[in-house]
Amino acid sequence: MLSLLKGIRVVEVGAVVLGPYAGQILADLGAEVVKVEPLEGDIARYAHPTGAGGGALFVNNNRNKKMVALDLKSPDGRAALTALIETADVIFHNMRVDAAERLGLGFEAVAAINPRVVHCAAIGFGQRGSYRDRPAFDDIIQAASGIAGLGAATAGEPRFVPTILADKVAALHAVYGILAALVARANGREGPIKVEVPMFEALAAFLLNEHLAAATFDPDGAVGYPRILSPHRRPFRTADGWIAVLPYTDRQWRAFLTEVERTDVIAQDWFADPRQRPAQIDTLYALVAEALPARTTDAWIEALEARDVPCSRVAELGDLLTDPHLAEIGFFDVPEGYGEGVVRMLPQPVVFEGVEASLDTAPRALGADSRQILRDCGLDERQIERLIAAGVVGAA
């Protein structure tokens, strides 16, 4: 855990992946992240597979946080939340807007309590459009944003990207939105700051970065980046497995074609013309696919790396656990005393040097920090014990 955000308190009312993933990044950067859960806990705590620290999905998204359990549907629970909001620099949630407002987590309600707060809501659809009240889950956003539809262009039918893409992309947008707001506040910006992160818009912008294409300049222009949408752009079969090969520059294509003894292609008029060659990408990819089964994956990697042609063997999920590069950088290392049962931990991939750091802490039990956090918010012991006895506050 780094010290870059030391002194910043973030109240995260998040569940499953989007909110917790963003909250963990902020916690890893040094913010004091207070995760507010319902009395039954974040459902990710119980998602299979589970270990000593709970579900793997929970363990991988909730380290370095403090845990408070509150019944936000009760007046006393909302009063405790109000006390917490008063002490916060950032309020962050990933629930539907109407639900947030019912629980006192809407922007206006939070700003009235804390006029210096950064309020970030990660939601399904932007509130200025007609989709604003639609429910949103990763599959729904992948479909609505065009991500799933890309499969129709390359594989004949729509398909989901097999990772929780929308949640994680939106979480990263939430992190930079929160950090930008904190910088503005540090530079003298007064008053509350509202940050809205819609999953749909985040994924649409993410996708269209390259695929807006000709529509960038022409209202009726075609969308789609041809090389990316080519059905021939895929991992290629070798004599004993699969490999990714990407000659991209003129030099790399010449090197590859020389290696496979197809210098006749280099002699074509279109090959040397950077405006014509992209139109021949299917021809070039087909040529790659035709050549690669002649050798093993290892043989191709040796030959192509010698010619500085970008390539990689195609790893499966399990291969990452024994990847030599990841082992050398300690990618999965778990700090001593981190927590029982955790044998691998995922780091933040951004590396900082010259920054004070401390050991990471494992995800905490449900309500583990309820008493201390409420004390910090000004409640006395009798008030806290009354709320616990009334079933409003959960305390481990």
Short mmCIF file of C-alpha atoms in Angstrom, two decimals:
data_model
loop_
_atom_site.label_atom_id
_atom_site.label_comp_id
_atom_site.label_asym_id
_atom_site.label_seq_id
_atom_site.Cartn_x
_atom_site.Cartn_y
_atom_site.Cartn_z
CA MET A 1 0.00 0.00 0.00
CA LEU A 2 1.45 3.34 -1.10
CA SER A 3 1.21 6.71 0.64
CA LEU A 4 0.21 8.87 -2.34
CA LEU A 5 -3.36 9.47 -1.10
CA LYS A 6 -2.57 9.48 2.60
CA GLY A 7 -5.04 11.66 4.49
CA ILE A 8 -7.90 11.14 2.00
CA ARG A 9 -10.97 9.33 3.32
CA VAL A 10 -13.14 7.55 0.77
CA VAL A 11 -16.51 6.10 1.72
CA GLU A 12 -17.28 3.29 -0.72
CA VAL A 13 -20.81 1.95 -0.87
CA GLY A 14 -19.95 -0.61 -3.51
CA ALA A 15 -20.71 -4.20 -4.31
CA VAL A 16 -19.46 -7.08 -6.46
CA VAL A 17 -16.80 -5.65 -8.87
CA LEU A 18 -17.24 -2.07 -10.11
CA GLY A 19 -17.28 -0.20 -6.81
CA PRO A 20 -14.92 -2.54 -4.94
CA TYR A 21 -12.36 -2.62 -7.77
CA ALA A 22 -12.20 1.18 -7.92
CA GLY A 23 -12.14 1.40 -4.13
CA GLN A 24 -9.27 -1.05 -3.90
CA ILE A 25 -7.18 0.99 -6.35
CA LEU A 26 -7.71 4.09 -4.21
CA ALA A 27 -6.87 2.10 -1.07
CA ASP A 28 -3.73 0.71 -2.68
CA LEU A 29 -2.70 4.29 -3.44
CA GLY A 30 -3.00 5.12 0.24
CA ALA A 31 -6.50 6.48 0.76
CA GLU A 32 -8.40 5.40 3.85
CA VAL A 33 -11.24 3.54 2.16
CA VAL A 34 -14.21 2.76 4.38
CA LYS A 35 -16.39 0.14 2.74
CA VAL A 36 -20.03 0.32 3.83
CA GLU A 37 -21.82 -3.00 3.46
CA PRO A 38 -25.35 -4.12 4.28
CA LEU A 39 -25.66 -6.27 7.38
CA GLU A 40 -25.61 -9.41 5.24
CA GLY A 41 -22.46 -8.24 3.47
CA ASP A 42 -21.41 -7.73 -0.12
CA ILE A 43 -22.70 -10.73 -2.10
CA ALA A 44 -19.20 -11.21 -3.50
CA ARG A 45 -18.16 -12.40 -0.02
CA TYR A 46 -20.02 -15.62 -0.69
CA ALA A 47 -19.43 -16.10 -4.43
CA HIS A 48 -17.83 -19.44 -5.31
CA PRO A 49 -15.00 -20.33 -5.03
CA THR A 50 -14.49 -19.37 -1.42
CA GLY A 51 -11.55 -19.64 0.97
CA ALA A 52 -10.66 -18.54 4.46
CA GLY A 53 -11.11 -14.87 3.54
CA GLY A 54 -14.41 -15.35 1.68
CA GLY A 55 -15.13 -15.51 -2.02
CA ALA A 56 -12.21 -15.07 -4.41
CA LEU A 57 -14.07 -12.22 -6.14
CA PHE A 58 -14.28 -10.41 -2.80
CA VAL A 59 -10.70 -11.16 -1.78
CA ASN A 60 -9.36 -9.80 -5.09
CA ASN A 61 -11.23 -6.49 -4.85
CA ASN A 62 -11.28 -5.47 -1.19
CA ARG A 63 -7.82 -5.38 0.36
CA ASN A 64 -6.51 -2.39 2.35
CA LYS A 65 -10.04 -1.27 3.33
CA LYS A 66 -11.88 -0.75 6.58
CA MET A 67 -15.23 -2.52 6.86
CA VAL A 68 -18.43 -1.09 8.30
CA ALA A 69 -21.80 -2.84 8.22
CA LEU A 70 -24.93 -0.64 8.35
CA ASP A 71 -28.64 -1.07 7.78
CA LEU A 72 -29.13 1.94 5.52
CA LYS A 73 -32.86 1.30 5.26
CA SER A 74 -33.31 2.28 8.91
CA PRO A 75 -33.32 5.89 10.18
CA ASP A 76 -30.57 5.11 12.68
CA GLY A 77 -28.47 3.50 9.95
CA ARG A 78 -28.83 6.54 7.72
CA ALA A 79 -27.93 8.76 10.68
CA ALA A 80 -24.73 6.76 11.14
CA LEU A 81 -24.05 7.15 7.40
CA THR A 82 -24.55 10.91 7.76
CA ALA A 83 -21.90 11.00 10.46
CA LEU A 84 -19.58 9.12 8.14
CA ILE A 85 -20.30 11.45 5.21
CA GLU A 86 -19.38 14.43 7.37
CA THR A 87 -15.83 13.06 7.73
CA ALA A 88 -15.34 11.97 4.11
CA ASP A 89 -13.41 13.51 1.24
CA VAL A 90 -15.06 11.20 -1.29
CA ILE A 91 -18.39 9.38 -1.41
CA PHE A 92 -18.47 6.67 -4.07
CA HIS A 93 -21.26 4.24 -4.94
CA ASN A 94 -22.22 1.94 -7.81
CA MET A 95 -25.94 1.55 -7.27
CA ARG A 96 -28.88 2.77 -9.32
CA VAL A 97 -29.59 6.46 -8.87
CA ASP A 98 -33.10 6.05 -7.41
CA ALA A 99 -31.83 3.52 -4.86
CA ALA A 100 -28.96 5.83 -3.89
CA GLU A 101 -31.33 8.72 -3.37
CA ARG A 102 -33.65 6.64 -1.18
CA LEU A 103 -30.68 5.79 1.03
CA GLY A 104 -29.46 9.38 1.31
CA LEU A 105 -26.55 8.89 -1.10
CA GLY A 106 -27.70 11.18 -3.90
CA PHE A 107 -25.50 14.13 -4.78
CA GLU A 108 -27.78 16.83 -3.36
CA ALA A 109 -28.25 15.01 -0.05
CA VAL A 110 -24.55 14.29 0.36
CA ALA A 111 -23.49 17.83 -0.64
CA ALA A 112 -25.90 19.28 1.93
CA ILE A 113 -24.13 17.27 4.62
CA ASN A 114 -20.58 17.86 3.40
CA PRO A 115 -20.11 20.87 1.10
CA ARG A 116 -16.49 19.94 0.27
CA VAL A 117 -17.22 16.37 -0.81
CA VAL A 118 -16.32 14.68 -4.08
CA HIS A 119 -19.40 12.62 -4.97
CA CYS A 120 -18.85 9.86 -7.53
CA ALA A 121 -21.68 7.67 -8.82
CA ALA A 122 -20.82 4.77 -11.13
CA ILE A 123 -24.10 3.94 -12.81
CA GLY A 124 -25.44 2.07 -15.81
CA PHE A 125 -26.48 4.92 -18.10
CA GLY A 126 -25.96 8.67 -18.04
CA GLN A 127 -28.76 10.61 -16.39
CA ARG A 128 -29.20 13.06 -19.29
CA GLY A 129 -30.50 10.38 -21.68
CA SER A 130 -33.59 8.24 -22.06
CA TYR A 131 -31.81 5.07 -20.84
CA ARG A 132 -31.14 6.62 -17.43
CA ASP A 133 -33.45 4.30 -15.45
CA ARG A 134 -32.43 1.02 -17.09
CA PRO A 135 -30.81 -1.65 -14.93
CA ALA A 136 -27.24 -2.45 -15.91
CA PHE A 137 -25.05 -5.50 -15.61
CA ASP A 138 -21.87 -6.33 -17.47
CA ASP A 139 -23.59 -8.47 -20.12
CA ILE A 140 -26.21 -5.78 -20.73
CA ILE A 141 -23.59 -3.07 -21.17
CA GLN A 142 -21.44 -5.24 -23.43
CA ALA A 143 -24.52 -5.75 -25.62
CA ALA A 144 -25.70 -2.13 -25.61
CA SER A 145 -22.25 -0.63 -26.21
CA GLY A 146 -21.44 -2.70 -29.30
CA ILE A 147 -18.73 -4.79 -27.64
CA ALA A 148 -20.72 -8.03 -27.99
CA GLY A 149 -21.68 -7.14 -31.56
CA LEU A 150 -18.04 -7.12 -32.65
CA GLY A 151 -18.22 -10.91 -32.64
CA ALA A 152 -20.64 -10.83 -35.55
CA ALA A 153 -18.00 -9.13 -37.69
CA THR A 154 -15.20 -11.52 -36.82
CA ALA A 155 -16.84 -14.82 -35.86
CA GLY A 156 -20.26 -14.75 -37.47
CA GLU A 157 -22.35 -14.11 -34.38
CA PRO A 158 -22.37 -11.75 -31.39
CA ARG A 159 -20.51 -12.90 -28.31
CA PHE A 160 -19.53 -11.52 -24.93
CA VAL A 161 -15.91 -10.82 -24.10
CA PRO A 162 -15.30 -13.44 -21.37
CA THR A 163 -14.27 -11.04 -18.63
CA ILE A 164 -16.21 -8.52 -16.54
CA LEU A 165 -15.17 -5.81 -18.95
CA ALA A 166 -17.79 -3.09 -18.43
CA ASP A 167 -17.42 -3.04 -14.65
CA LYS A 168 -13.64 -2.83 -14.73
CA VAL A 169 -13.45 -0.20 -17.47
CA ALA A 170 -16.03 1.93 -15.64
CA ALA A 171 -14.09 1.45 -12.39
CA LEU A 172 -10.93 2.83 -13.98
CA HIS A 173 -12.88 5.85 -15.28
CA ALA A 174 -14.24 6.37 -11.76
CA VAL A 175 -10.73 6.33 -10.30
CA TYR A 176 -9.40 9.01 -12.65
CA GLY A 177 -12.57 11.07 -12.19
CA ILE A 178 -12.16 10.98 -8.42
CA LEU A 179 -8.44 11.77 -8.59
CA ALA A 180 -9.02 14.71 -10.95
CA ALA A 181 -11.66 16.11 -8.60
CA LEU A 182 -9.31 15.74 -5.63
CA VAL A 183 -6.58 17.59 -7.51
CA ALA A 184 -9.04 20.38 -8.33
CA ARG A 185 -9.99 20.63 -4.68
CA ALA A 186 -6.34 20.68 -3.63
CA ASN A 187 -5.82 23.55 -6.09
CA GLY A 188 -8.48 25.64 -4.39
CA ARG A 189 -11.70 24.52 -6.07
CA GLU A 190 -14.49 25.17 -3.58
CA GLY A 191 -17.82 23.45 -3.17
CA PRO A 192 -18.91 19.87 -3.82
CA ILE A 193 -17.90 18.15 -7.05
CA LYS A 194 -20.20 15.69 -8.79
CA VAL A 195 -18.61 12.90 -10.83
CA GLU A 196 -20.90 10.65 -12.88
CA VAL A 197 -19.46 7.52 -14.50
CA PRO A 198 -21.99 5.75 -16.75
CA MET A 199 -20.94 2.24 -17.78
CA PHE A 200 -22.67 2.48 -21.17
CA GLU A 201 -20.94 5.70 -22.19
CA ALA A 202 -17.61 4.49 -20.81
CA LEU A 203 -17.76 1.31 -22.92
CA ALA A 204 -19.02 3.16 -26.01
CA ALA A 205 -16.09 5.61 -25.82
CA PHE A 206 -13.68 2.75 -25.12
CA LEU A 207 -14.88 0.83 -28.19
CA LEU A 208 -15.19 3.71 -30.62
CA ASN A 209 -11.70 5.05 -29.93
CA GLU A 210 -10.48 3.23 -33.04
CA HIS A 211 -13.79 2.13 -34.54
CA LEU A 212 -15.31 5.58 -35.08
CA ALA A 213 -13.05 5.61 -38.14
CA ALA A 214 -14.47 7.47 -41.17
CA ALA A 215 -17.50 8.60 -39.17
CA THR A 216 -15.07 10.92 -37.39
CA PHE A 217 -15.06 13.15 -40.47
CA ASP A 218 -18.25 12.26 -42.36
CA PRO A 219 -21.78 12.07 -40.89
CA ASP A 220 -22.40 9.09 -43.17
CA GLY A 221 -18.90 7.65 -42.90
CA ALA A 222 -18.34 3.98 -42.23
CA VAL A 223 -17.47 2.87 -38.71
CA GLY A 224 -14.98 0.11 -37.97
CA TYR A 225 -11.20 -0.22 -38.10
CA PRO A 226 -10.67 -2.77 -40.90
CA ARG A 227 -7.56 -4.49 -39.55
CA ILE A 228 -9.14 -5.05 -36.15
CA LEU A 229 -12.37 -6.37 -37.69
CA SER A 230 -10.70 -8.73 -40.14
CA PRO A 231 -11.91 -12.31 -39.53
CA HIS A 232 -8.32 -13.34 -40.28
CA ARG A 233 -6.99 -11.38 -37.30
CA ARG A 234 -6.79 -14.19 -34.80
CA PRO A 235 -4.31 -16.48 -33.08
CA PHE A 236 -2.69 -18.74 -35.68
CA ARG A 237 -2.19 -22.47 -35.49
CA THR A 238 1.37 -23.80 -35.47
CA ALA A 239 2.60 -27.37 -35.73
CA ASP A 240 2.00 -27.90 -32.00
CA GLY A 241 -0.13 -25.05 -30.67
CA TRP A 242 -1.10 -21.43 -31.21
CA ILE A 243 0.74 -18.16 -31.68
CA ALA A 244 -0.05 -14.47 -32.16
CA VAL A 245 2.00 -12.77 -34.86
CA LEU A 246 1.66 -9.10 -35.73
CA PRO A 247 3.87 -7.68 -38.42
CA TYR A 248 2.74 -4.05 -38.31
CA THR A 249 5.32 -1.75 -39.84
CA ASP A 250 6.73 -1.99 -43.34
CA ARG A 251 10.00 -3.32 -41.94
CA GLN A 252 8.23 -6.01 -39.90
CA TRP A 253 6.17 -7.21 -42.86
CA ARG A 254 9.28 -7.39 -45.02
CA ALA A 255 11.08 -9.36 -42.31
CA PHE A 256 8.21 -11.81 -41.92
CA LEU A 257 7.70 -12.34 -45.64
CA THR A 258 11.42 -12.90 -46.07
CA GLU A 259 11.37 -15.49 -43.27
CA VAL A 260 8.54 -17.42 -44.94
CA GLU A 261 10.10 -17.05 -48.41
CA ARG A 262 7.31 -14.95 -49.86
CA THR A 263 9.33 -12.05 -51.21
CA ASP A 264 7.02 -12.14 -54.23
CA VAL A 265 4.45 -10.33 -52.08
CA ILE A 266 6.98 -7.61 -51.28
CA ALA A 267 7.34 -7.03 -55.02
CA GLN A 268 3.63 -6.23 -55.45
CA ASP A 269 2.88 -2.56 -56.23
CA TRP A 270 0.34 -2.29 -53.40
CA PHE A 271 2.73 -3.59 -50.76
CA ALA A 272 4.91 -0.48 -50.59
CA ASP A 273 1.95 1.92 -50.63
CA PRO A 274 0.77 2.66 -47.06
CA ARG A 275 -2.62 3.69 -48.46
CA GLN A 276 -3.15 0.46 -50.42
CA ARG A 277 -1.65 -2.16 -48.12
CA PRO A 278 -4.32 -1.86 -45.39
CA ALA A 279 -6.92 -2.89 -47.97
CA GLN A 280 -4.97 -6.13 -48.47
CA ILE A 281 -4.88 -7.05 -44.79
CA ASP A 282 -7.05 -10.15 -45.28
CA THR A 283 -4.65 -11.37 -47.96
CA LEU A 284 -1.67 -10.81 -45.66
CA TYR A 285 -3.27 -12.48 -42.66
CA ALA A 286 -4.30 -15.45 -44.80
CA LEU A 287 -0.68 -15.77 -45.87
CA VAL A 288 0.43 -15.78 -42.21
CA ALA A 289 -2.11 -18.50 -41.40
CA GLU A 290 -0.88 -20.58 -44.34
CA ALA A 291 2.77 -20.38 -43.33
CA LEU A 292 2.67 -20.98 -39.57
CA PRO A 293 1.62 -24.66 -39.37
CA ALA A 294 4.99 -25.61 -40.88
CA ARG A 295 6.90 -25.08 -37.59
CA THR A 296 6.39 -25.44 -33.85
CA THR A 297 5.48 -22.49 -31.69
CA ASP A 298 8.95 -22.41 -30.10
CA ALA A 299 10.61 -22.48 -33.52
CA TRP A 300 8.51 -19.56 -34.73
CA ILE A 301 9.18 -17.51 -31.62
CA GLU A 302 12.93 -18.03 -32.00
CA ALA A 303 12.88 -17.10 -35.69
CA LEU A 304 10.54 -14.11 -35.41
CA GLU A 305 12.21 -12.65 -32.34
CA ALA A 306 15.52 -12.84 -34.22
CA ARG A 307 13.92 -10.69 -36.93
CA ASP A 308 12.21 -8.41 -34.36
CA VAL A 309 8.71 -9.35 -35.55
CA PRO A 310 6.17 -9.02 -32.69
CA CYS A 311 4.87 -12.42 -31.57
CA SER A 312 3.75 -14.36 -28.52
CA ARG A 313 2.60 -17.84 -27.69
CA VAL A 314 -1.09 -17.92 -26.77
CA ALA A 315 -1.36 -18.33 -23.01
CA GLU A 316 -4.29 -19.95 -21.27
CA LEU A 317 -5.45 -18.67 -17.88
CA GLY A 318 -3.51 -21.31 -15.97
CA ASP A 319 -0.31 -20.48 -17.85
CA LEU A 320 -0.20 -17.06 -16.19
CA LEU A 321 0.30 -18.71 -12.80
CA THR A 322 3.67 -20.07 -13.95
CA ASP A 323 4.66 -17.34 -16.40
CA PRO A 324 8.41 -16.70 -15.91
CA HIS A 325 8.16 -12.92 -16.37
CA LEU A 326 5.38 -12.61 -13.80
CA ALA A 327 7.38 -14.81 -11.43
CA GLU A 328 10.47 -12.63 -11.82
CA ILE A 329 8.60 -9.45 -10.89
CA GLY A 330 6.76 -11.11 -7.99
CA PHE A 331 3.38 -10.53 -9.60
CA PHE A 332 1.48 -12.97 -7.40
CA ASP A 333 3.52 -12.55 -4.21
CA VAL A 334 1.60 -12.35 -0.94
CA PRO A 335 3.12 -10.24 1.87
CA GLU A 336 4.04 -12.12 5.01
CA GLY A 337 1.14 -12.11 7.44
CA TYR A 338 -1.31 -10.91 4.78
CA GLY A 339 -4.10 -13.32 5.60
CA GLU A 340 -4.86 -16.98 6.05
CA GLY A 341 -5.54 -19.06 2.99
CA VAL A 342 -4.42 -16.55 0.34
CA VAL A 343 -1.57 -17.99 -1.74
CA ARG A 344 -1.68 -15.48 -4.61
CA MET A 345 -2.50 -11.77 -4.63
CA LEU A 346 -2.95 -9.47 -7.62
CA PRO A 347 -0.87 -6.28 -7.52
CA GLN A 348 -1.55 -2.88 -8.97
CA PRO A 349 0.30 -2.96 -12.31
CA VAL A 350 1.36 0.70 -12.06
CA VAL A 351 4.80 0.94 -10.49
CA PHE A 352 5.85 3.96 -8.42
CA GLU A 353 9.36 4.59 -7.15
CA GLY A 354 10.43 6.97 -4.43
CA VAL A 355 7.07 6.68 -2.65
CA GLU A 356 6.69 5.51 0.93
CA ALA A 357 4.81 2.23 1.17
CA SER A 358 3.51 -0.12 3.84
CA LEU A 359 2.33 -3.72 3.83
CA ASP A 360 -1.02 -4.48 2.30
CA THR A 361 -3.79 -5.73 4.56
CA ALA A 362 -6.12 -8.58 3.71
CA PRO A 363 -9.85 -8.00 3.22
CA ARG A 364 -11.44 -7.67 6.63
CA ALA A 365 -14.38 -9.49 8.17
CA LEU A 366 -17.85 -8.02 7.76
CA GLY A 367 -18.21 -5.10 10.18
CA ALA A 368 -14.66 -5.52 11.48
CA ASP A 369 -14.12 -1.77 11.83
CA SER A 370 -17.65 -0.59 12.61
CA ARG A 371 -16.94 0.40 16.20
CA GLN A 372 -13.72 2.29 15.48
CA ILE A 373 -15.08 4.14 12.45
CA LEU A 374 -18.19 5.26 14.33
CA ARG A 375 -16.00 6.43 17.20
CA ASP A 376 -13.98 8.45 14.71
CA CYS A 377 -17.24 10.01 13.51
CA GLY A 378 -18.07 11.24 17.01
CA LEU A 379 -20.44 8.57 18.33
CA ASP A 380 -19.87 7.52 21.91
CA GLU A 381 -19.67 3.95 23.17
CA ARG A 382 -23.24 3.89 24.44
CA GLN A 383 -24.62 5.07 21.09
CA ILE A 384 -22.56 2.50 19.22
CA GLU A 385 -23.58 -0.40 21.44
CA ARG A 386 -27.24 0.66 21.18
CA LEU A 387 -27.03 0.59 17.37
CA ILE A 388 -25.36 -2.82 17.43
CA ALA A 389 -27.97 -4.20 19.83
CA ALA A 390 -30.77 -2.81 17.66
CA GLY A 391 -29.41 -4.61 14.60
CA VAL A 392 -28.60 -1.36 12.79
CA VAL A 393 -24.81 -1.79 12.90
CA GLY A 394 -22.96 -5.03 12.30
CA ALA A 395 -19.73 -5.46 14.24
CA ALA A 396 -17.39 -8.43 13.99
#
